[in-house]
């Protein structure tokens, strides 16, 4: 056999080998991926998302999926003639609306994601924050114009028990978590923003990465006037920006800040409208969206490090 024979699959082998340093570095690490309701409306994107997550799992990482479903909840509330209202970026959740939120997230969106992931094997297990006391909350009362406002059954996370998720990860499964919390106050449940839930879980699980998929390219520097995306910012830089942010970006970026301030190495906001955005983000050095990193540690001898992550 000629030693010089050209194998047609060589470029594929090279691509796999290029990924080797990344795979070695991230082997066994936990990555929490938040799949947003707005990125979840296209069938092909959903299937590609499931492939990416399963790929990560087979590559030796431990993915945990936390999902939203805002648009899907809106549609069901509409169908039932119930009004949707948001205050401080959160859904005003009456007891009737809470039933709809729970039914749509746990009964519809989560089931669909579990089904898509399990087309690739017996991997995904769905749960909500209610299960095994995974997420506990009390009533959240946002301050609007200086006043504490009652927005119904919206929860503020007070405790996370990672036991059930860890057990699933140890068993090689992919947990798929709906953002509903058990109540510390009564026997009912609370509606939690899915970005907030994902960030809290990432911190509690000591995840290496929080990845938030959404329907924009990342954090725009001057939204809605320009589409320049901020590619990288530190926790302190983000903290300064927070008061200027609006709508859905508020819980997302607050969540990223919480994550990197609590042990997560990077929090990334990426465009879920791009097919295979998870793999693109991971395998391109500079990433495709916005990356938040902790502040550089201060060295007592040399002062703050520059440009490290
Ligand atoms: N600075 C910003 N950069 C990007 N998007 C922003 C910004 N400020 C507000 N937004 C809005 O936030 C939205 C994303 O949040 P949201 O609608 O809650 O998405 P998801 O369903 O993925 O959680 C964007 O579609 C955009 O309209
Ligand atoms: C309290 C609150 O606002 N909860 C959200 C939960 C779902 C969610 O966050 O979905 P997205 O990620 O698709 O926005 C809601 O009811 O819409």
Short mmCIF file of C-alpha atoms and ligand atoms in Angstrom, two decimals:
data_model
loop_
_atom_site.label_atom_id
_atom_site.label_comp_id
_atom_site.label_asym_id
_atom_site.label_seq_id
_atom_site.Cartn_x
_atom_site.Cartn_y
_atom_site.Cartn_z
CA UNK A 1 0.00 0.00 0.00
CA UNK A 2 1.33 3.44 -0.93
CA UNK A 3 2.34 5.53 2.09
CA UNK A 4 1.42 8.67 0.15
CA UNK A 5 -2.22 7.66 -0.41
CA UNK A 6 -4.53 10.60 0.21
CA UNK A 7 -7.29 9.76 2.62
CA UNK A 8 -10.41 11.79 1.93
CA UNK A 9 -11.35 11.90 5.60
CA UNK A 10 -8.09 13.61 6.57
CA UNK A 11 -9.64 17.11 6.99
CA UNK A 12 -12.20 15.58 9.36
CA UNK A 13 -9.43 13.98 11.40
CA UNK A 14 -7.60 17.32 11.50
CA UNK A 15 -10.73 19.12 12.72
CA UNK A 16 -11.15 16.58 15.50
CA UNK A 17 -7.50 16.87 16.50
CA UNK A 18 -7.73 20.68 16.57
CA UNK A 19 -10.42 20.28 19.22
CA UNK A 20 -8.22 18.03 21.36
CA UNK A 21 -6.64 20.74 23.60
CA UNK A 22 -10.09 22.19 24.26
CA UNK A 23 -11.54 18.77 25.02
CA UNK A 24 -8.65 17.94 27.37
CA UNK A 25 -9.07 21.22 29.24
CA UNK A 26 -12.82 20.88 29.68
CA UNK A 27 -13.12 17.14 30.32
CA UNK A 28 -15.44 16.43 33.24
CA UNK A 29 -16.42 20.09 33.65
CA UNK A 30 -20.03 21.16 34.22
CA UNK A 31 -21.60 23.59 31.77
CA UNK A 32 -25.03 25.10 32.40
CA UNK A 33 -26.82 26.03 29.19
CA UNK A 34 -29.88 28.28 29.24
CA UNK A 35 -32.10 27.86 26.20
CA UNK A 36 -34.32 30.92 25.80
CA UNK A 37 -37.92 30.85 24.72
CA UNK A 38 -37.22 33.19 21.83
CA UNK A 39 -34.45 30.98 20.44
CA UNK A 40 -36.75 28.02 20.76
CA UNK A 41 -39.30 28.74 18.08
CA UNK A 42 -37.52 27.15 15.08
CA UNK A 43 -37.58 23.35 14.66
CA UNK A 44 -34.16 23.07 12.96
CA UNK A 45 -32.52 25.22 15.62
CA UNK A 46 -34.01 23.09 18.36
CA UNK A 47 -32.71 19.91 16.74
CA UNK A 48 -29.23 21.46 16.27
CA UNK A 49 -29.27 22.61 19.91
CA UNK A 50 -29.99 19.04 21.03
CA UNK A 51 -27.13 17.73 18.85
CA UNK A 52 -24.69 20.23 20.36
CA UNK A 53 -25.67 19.35 23.92
CA UNK A 54 -25.38 15.61 23.24
CA UNK A 55 -22.03 16.22 21.53
CA UNK A 56 -20.72 17.98 24.65
CA UNK A 57 -21.93 15.10 26.80
CA UNK A 58 -20.18 12.52 24.58
CA UNK A 59 -17.06 14.70 24.54
CA UNK A 60 -16.81 14.24 28.31
CA UNK A 61 -18.44 17.42 29.62
CA UNK A 62 -21.43 17.52 31.94
CA UNK A 63 -24.13 19.71 30.36
CA UNK A 64 -27.14 20.85 32.38
CA UNK A 65 -29.98 22.48 30.41
CA UNK A 66 -32.19 25.14 31.98
CA UNK A 67 -34.97 26.31 29.69
CA UNK A 68 -37.26 29.29 29.39
CA UNK A 69 -40.53 29.55 27.51
CA UNK A 70 -41.78 33.14 27.72
CA UNK A 71 -43.33 33.21 24.20
CA UNK A 72 -44.91 29.77 24.70
CA UNK A 73 -46.43 30.91 28.05
CA UNK A 74 -47.74 34.09 26.38
CA UNK A 75 -49.44 32.01 23.67
CA UNK A 76 -51.17 29.74 26.21
CA UNK A 77 -52.28 32.64 28.42
CA UNK A 78 -53.72 34.29 25.30
CA UNK A 79 -55.58 31.12 24.36
CA UNK A 80 -57.13 31.02 27.81
CA UNK A 81 -58.02 34.70 27.68
CA UNK A 82 -55.63 35.61 30.52
CA UNK A 83 -53.62 38.83 30.29
CA UNK A 84 -49.80 38.86 30.29
CA UNK A 85 -48.16 41.76 32.01
CA UNK A 86 -44.49 42.29 32.84
CA UNK A 87 -43.14 44.50 35.60
CA UNK A 88 -39.40 45.02 36.12
CA UNK A 89 -38.87 42.40 33.36
CA UNK A 90 -40.82 39.74 35.28
CA UNK A 91 -44.22 38.24 34.56
CA UNK A 92 -46.95 39.34 36.95
CA UNK A 93 -48.02 35.84 37.98
CA UNK A 94 -51.52 35.37 39.39
CA UNK A 95 -52.38 31.90 40.79
CA UNK A 96 -54.20 31.12 37.49
CA UNK A 97 -51.19 32.29 35.46
CA UNK A 98 -48.91 30.17 37.69
CA UNK A 99 -50.88 27.06 36.67
CA UNK A 100 -50.33 27.96 33.01
CA UNK A 101 -46.60 28.70 33.53
CA UNK A 102 -46.11 25.35 35.22
CA UNK A 103 -48.10 23.44 32.62
CA UNK A 104 -46.30 25.06 29.67
CA UNK A 105 -42.76 24.87 31.09
CA UNK A 106 -42.86 21.43 32.70
CA UNK A 107 -45.53 19.80 30.52
CA UNK A 108 -44.72 21.18 27.12
CA UNK A 109 -41.35 22.93 26.61
CA UNK A 110 -39.35 20.66 28.90
CA UNK A 111 -40.95 17.51 27.45
CA UNK A 112 -40.10 18.63 23.93
CA UNK A 113 -36.44 19.27 24.80
CA UNK A 114 -36.16 15.94 26.61
CA UNK A 115 -37.63 14.24 23.54
CA UNK A 116 -35.17 15.94 21.16
CA UNK A 117 -32.16 15.07 23.34
CA UNK A 118 -33.30 11.50 23.78
CA UNK A 119 -33.42 10.94 20.03
CA UNK A 120 -29.68 10.44 20.55
CA UNK A 121 -29.92 7.94 23.40
CA UNK A 122 -31.28 7.55 26.93
CA UNK A 123 -29.65 10.75 28.19
CA UNK A 124 -32.03 13.53 29.19
CA UNK A 125 -34.12 13.56 32.37
CA UNK A 126 -36.59 16.40 32.90
CA UNK A 127 -37.29 17.99 36.25
CA UNK A 128 -38.37 21.30 37.73
CA UNK A 129 -36.80 23.23 40.59
CA UNK A 130 -39.57 21.74 42.76
CA UNK A 131 -38.07 18.26 42.47
CA UNK A 132 -35.95 17.13 45.42
CA UNK A 133 -35.94 20.74 46.72
CA UNK A 134 -33.61 21.72 43.89
CA UNK A 135 -34.74 25.38 43.91
CA UNK A 136 -36.42 27.01 46.92
CA UNK A 137 -37.82 30.55 46.77
CA UNK A 138 -39.79 33.14 48.68
CA UNK A 139 -41.95 35.84 47.14
CA UNK A 140 -39.98 38.37 45.11
CA UNK A 141 -41.17 41.96 45.42
CA UNK A 142 -39.30 44.18 42.96
CA UNK A 143 -38.77 47.83 43.81
CA UNK A 144 -40.37 50.05 41.17
CA UNK A 145 -40.09 53.84 41.53
CA UNK A 146 -38.95 53.39 45.10
CA UNK A 147 -41.86 51.13 46.07
CA UNK A 148 -41.92 47.42 46.74
CA UNK A 149 -44.49 45.94 44.33
CA UNK A 150 -46.51 42.71 44.62
CA UNK A 151 -46.24 40.83 41.30
CA UNK A 152 -47.82 37.62 42.54
CA UNK A 153 -46.16 34.24 42.55
CA UNK A 154 -42.74 35.30 41.31
CA UNK A 155 -39.96 33.73 43.31
CA UNK A 156 -36.67 34.97 44.66
CA UNK A 157 -34.28 32.06 45.04
CA UNK A 158 -33.25 31.46 48.64
CA UNK A 159 -31.65 28.01 48.43
CA UNK A 160 -30.38 25.49 45.88
CA UNK A 161 -29.96 21.79 46.56
CA UNK A 162 -27.82 20.32 43.78
CA UNK A 163 -28.17 16.71 45.00
CA UNK A 164 -30.62 15.50 42.36
CA UNK A 165 -28.80 17.21 39.49
CA UNK A 166 -25.42 15.88 40.66
CA UNK A 167 -26.83 12.36 40.91
CA UNK A 168 -28.11 12.61 37.34
CA UNK A 169 -24.75 13.96 36.12
CA UNK A 170 -22.90 11.20 37.95
CA UNK A 171 -25.17 8.73 36.18
CA UNK A 172 -24.19 10.22 32.80
CA UNK A 173 -27.57 11.91 32.24
CA UNK A 174 -28.40 15.38 30.97
CA UNK A 175 -30.71 17.17 33.46
CA UNK A 176 -33.27 19.45 31.79
CA UNK A 177 -34.59 21.89 34.38
CA UNK A 178 -37.72 24.08 34.25
CA UNK A 179 -37.46 27.34 36.18
CA UNK A 180 -40.13 26.69 38.80
CA UNK A 181 -39.27 26.77 42.49
CA UNK A 182 -40.78 25.18 45.54
CA UNK A 183 -42.01 27.71 48.05
CA UNK A 184 -40.39 28.21 51.42
CA UNK A 185 -43.55 30.07 52.54
CA UNK A 186 -46.47 27.78 51.68
CA UNK A 187 -47.37 24.64 49.75
CA UNK A 188 -47.49 26.34 46.37
CA UNK A 189 -44.79 27.05 43.79
CA UNK A 190 -43.09 30.13 42.35
CA UNK A 191 -42.32 31.30 38.82
CA UNK A 192 -38.63 32.13 38.45
CA UNK A 193 -37.05 33.87 35.47
CA UNK A 194 -35.13 31.16 33.59
CA UNK A 195 -31.92 33.24 33.25
CA UNK A 196 -31.90 33.79 37.01
CA UNK A 197 -32.49 30.09 37.67
CA UNK A 198 -29.71 29.06 35.25
CA UNK A 199 -27.21 31.44 36.85
CA UNK A 200 -28.07 30.32 40.38
CA UNK A 201 -27.70 26.67 39.37
CA UNK A 202 -24.39 27.34 37.59
CA UNK A 203 -22.98 28.94 40.74
CA UNK A 204 -24.32 26.23 43.06
CA UNK A 205 -23.02 23.45 40.80
CA UNK A 206 -19.60 25.08 40.61
CA UNK A 207 -19.99 25.02 36.84
CA UNK A 208 -17.09 26.08 34.68
CA UNK A 209 -19.33 27.88 32.19
CA UNK A 210 -22.78 29.42 32.00
CA UNK A 211 -24.00 29.74 28.43
CA UNK A 212 -27.13 31.76 27.76
CA UNK A 213 -28.67 31.33 24.30
CA UNK A 214 -30.94 34.13 23.21
CA UNK A 215 -32.35 35.89 20.13
CA UNK A 216 -29.66 38.57 19.69
CA UNK A 217 -25.94 38.31 18.89
CA UNK A 218 -24.91 39.13 22.44
CA UNK A 219 -24.89 42.25 24.59
CA UNK A 220 -25.09 45.27 22.30
CA UNK A 221 -23.00 48.23 23.38
CA UNK A 222 -25.62 50.81 22.50
CA UNK A 223 -28.91 48.95 22.05
CA UNK A 224 -31.14 49.65 20.08
CA UNK A 225 -29.07 52.28 18.22
CA UNK A 226 -26.20 50.10 17.05
CA UNK A 227 -25.43 46.43 16.62
CA UNK A 228 -21.88 46.52 17.98
CA UNK A 229 -21.55 43.55 20.30
CA UNK A 230 -19.39 43.73 23.42
CA UNK A 231 -17.25 40.64 23.03
CA UNK A 232 -15.69 40.52 26.49
CA UNK A 233 -16.17 42.29 29.78
CA UNK A 234 -15.16 41.81 33.39
CA UNK A 235 -17.56 41.55 36.33
CA UNK A 236 -16.81 45.14 37.41
CA UNK A 237 -17.32 46.50 33.90
CA UNK A 238 -20.65 44.66 33.69
CA UNK A 239 -21.74 45.91 37.11
CA UNK A 240 -21.29 49.49 35.92
CA UNK A 241 -23.35 48.78 32.80
CA UNK A 242 -26.27 47.07 34.58
CA UNK A 243 -28.34 50.21 35.37
CA UNK A 244 -28.37 51.12 31.65
CA UNK A 245 -29.78 47.78 30.48
CA UNK A 246 -33.41 47.16 29.64
CA UNK A 247 -36.00 44.39 29.27
CA UNK A 248 -34.85 40.80 28.88
CA UNK A 249 -31.16 41.71 29.08
CA UNK A 250 -31.50 42.70 32.74
CA UNK A 251 -32.01 39.22 34.29
CA UNK A 252 -29.57 37.76 31.75
CA UNK A 253 -26.69 40.06 32.62
CA UNK A 254 -27.52 40.07 36.35
CA UNK A 255 -27.35 36.28 36.12
CA UNK A 256 -23.98 36.38 34.34
CA UNK A 257 -22.64 38.71 37.03
CA UNK A 258 -23.94 36.47 39.82
CA UNK A 259 -22.35 33.43 38.16
CA UNK A 260 -18.83 34.87 37.69
CA UNK A 261 -18.90 36.41 41.17
CA UNK A 262 -19.68 32.98 42.59
CA UNK A 263 -17.07 30.72 41.08
CA UNK A 264 -18.16 30.26 37.45
CA UNK A 265 -15.18 30.90 35.16
CA UNK A 266 -17.03 32.39 32.20
CA UNK A 267 -20.61 33.41 31.49
CA UNK A 268 -21.49 33.80 27.84
CA UNK A 269 -24.49 35.26 26.05
CA UNK A 270 -24.72 33.82 22.55
CA UNK A 271 -27.00 33.96 19.55
CA UNK A 272 -29.36 31.00 19.68
CA UNK A 273 -30.61 31.86 16.16
CA UNK A 274 -27.32 30.61 14.71
CA UNK A 275 -27.25 26.87 14.09
CA UNK A 276 -24.77 25.04 16.34
CA UNK A 277 -24.01 28.25 18.21
CA UNK A 278 -22.83 26.27 21.25
CA UNK A 279 -20.12 24.46 19.29
CA UNK A 280 -19.17 27.65 17.45
CA UNK A 281 -18.76 29.49 20.73
CA UNK A 282 -16.66 26.74 22.18
CA UNK A 283 -14.39 25.99 19.26
CA UNK A 284 -13.57 29.54 18.20
CA UNK A 285 -11.02 31.22 20.44
CA UNK A 286 -12.64 34.61 20.49
CA UNK A 287 -16.20 33.26 20.78
CA UNK A 288 -19.22 34.54 18.86
CA UNK A 289 -21.14 36.45 21.53
CA UNK A 290 -20.48 38.26 24.80
CA UNK A 291 -18.18 36.72 27.38
CA UNK A 292 -18.19 37.84 31.03
CA UNK A 293 -15.18 36.93 33.15
CA UNK A 294 -14.39 37.47 36.83
CA UNK A 295 -12.25 40.45 37.76
CA UNK A 296 -8.56 39.66 37.58
CA UNK A 297 -7.22 38.60 40.97
CA UNK A 298 -5.19 41.28 42.69
CA UNK A 299 -1.61 40.20 43.23
CA UNK A 300 -0.30 41.85 46.40
CA UNK A 301 3.13 42.24 44.80
CA UNK A 302 2.33 43.40 41.29
CA UNK A 303 -1.21 44.82 41.51
CA UNK A 304 -4.13 43.76 39.27
CA UNK A 305 -3.33 41.47 36.33
CA UNK A 306 -4.19 42.88 32.92
CA UNK A 307 -6.08 40.98 30.26
CA UNK A 308 -6.24 37.62 31.98
CA UNK A 309 -9.24 35.37 32.24
N1 LIG B 1 -28.06 45.90 25.41
C1 LIG B 1 -28.81 44.94 24.84
N2 LIG B 1 -28.24 44.06 23.99
C2 LIG B 1 -28.98 43.09 23.43
N3 LIG B 1 -30.31 42.94 23.64
C3 LIG B 1 -30.95 43.78 24.45
C4 LIG B 1 -30.23 44.82 25.11
N4 LIG B 1 -31.10 45.49 25.89
C5 LIG B 1 -32.29 44.89 25.73
N5 LIG B 1 -32.25 43.86 24.87
C6 LIG B 1 -33.38 42.99 24.52
O1 LIG B 1 -33.30 41.77 25.26
C7 LIG B 1 -33.84 40.71 24.46
C8 LIG B 1 -33.38 39.35 24.98
O2 LIG B 1 -34.07 39.01 26.16
P1 LIG B 1 -35.38 38.05 26.17
O3 LIG B 1 -36.38 38.58 25.18
O4 LIG B 1 -35.79 37.89 27.57
O5 LIG B 1 -34.78 36.72 25.54
P2 LIG B 1 -34.89 35.16 25.94
O6 LIG B 1 -36.25 34.68 25.56
O7 LIG B 1 -33.81 34.54 25.14
O8 LIG B 1 -34.63 35.05 27.43
C9 LIG B 1 -33.37 41.07 23.07
O9 LIG B 1 -34.15 40.48 22.07
C10 LIG B 1 -33.46 42.61 23.05
O10 LIG B 1 -34.73 42.97 22.57
C1 LIG B 2 -40.89 35.46 36.53
C2 LIG B 2 -40.82 35.27 35.04
O1 LIG B 2 -40.88 36.26 34.30
N1 LIG B 2 -40.70 34.01 34.58
C3 LIG B 2 -40.63 33.67 33.19
C4 LIG B 2 -40.21 32.19 33.11
C5 LIG B 2 -39.89 31.74 31.71
C6 LIG B 2 -38.68 32.46 31.11
O2 LIG B 2 -37.87 33.08 31.77
O3 LIG B 2 -38.61 32.32 29.74
P1 LIG B 2 -37.59 33.06 28.73
O4 LIG B 2 -36.21 32.64 29.11
O5 LIG B 2 -38.02 32.51 27.42
O6 LIG B 2 -37.80 34.54 28.85
C7 LIG B 2 -42.00 33.87 32.50
O7 LIG B 2 -43.03 33.67 33.12
O8 LIG B 2 -41.98 34.18 31.29
#
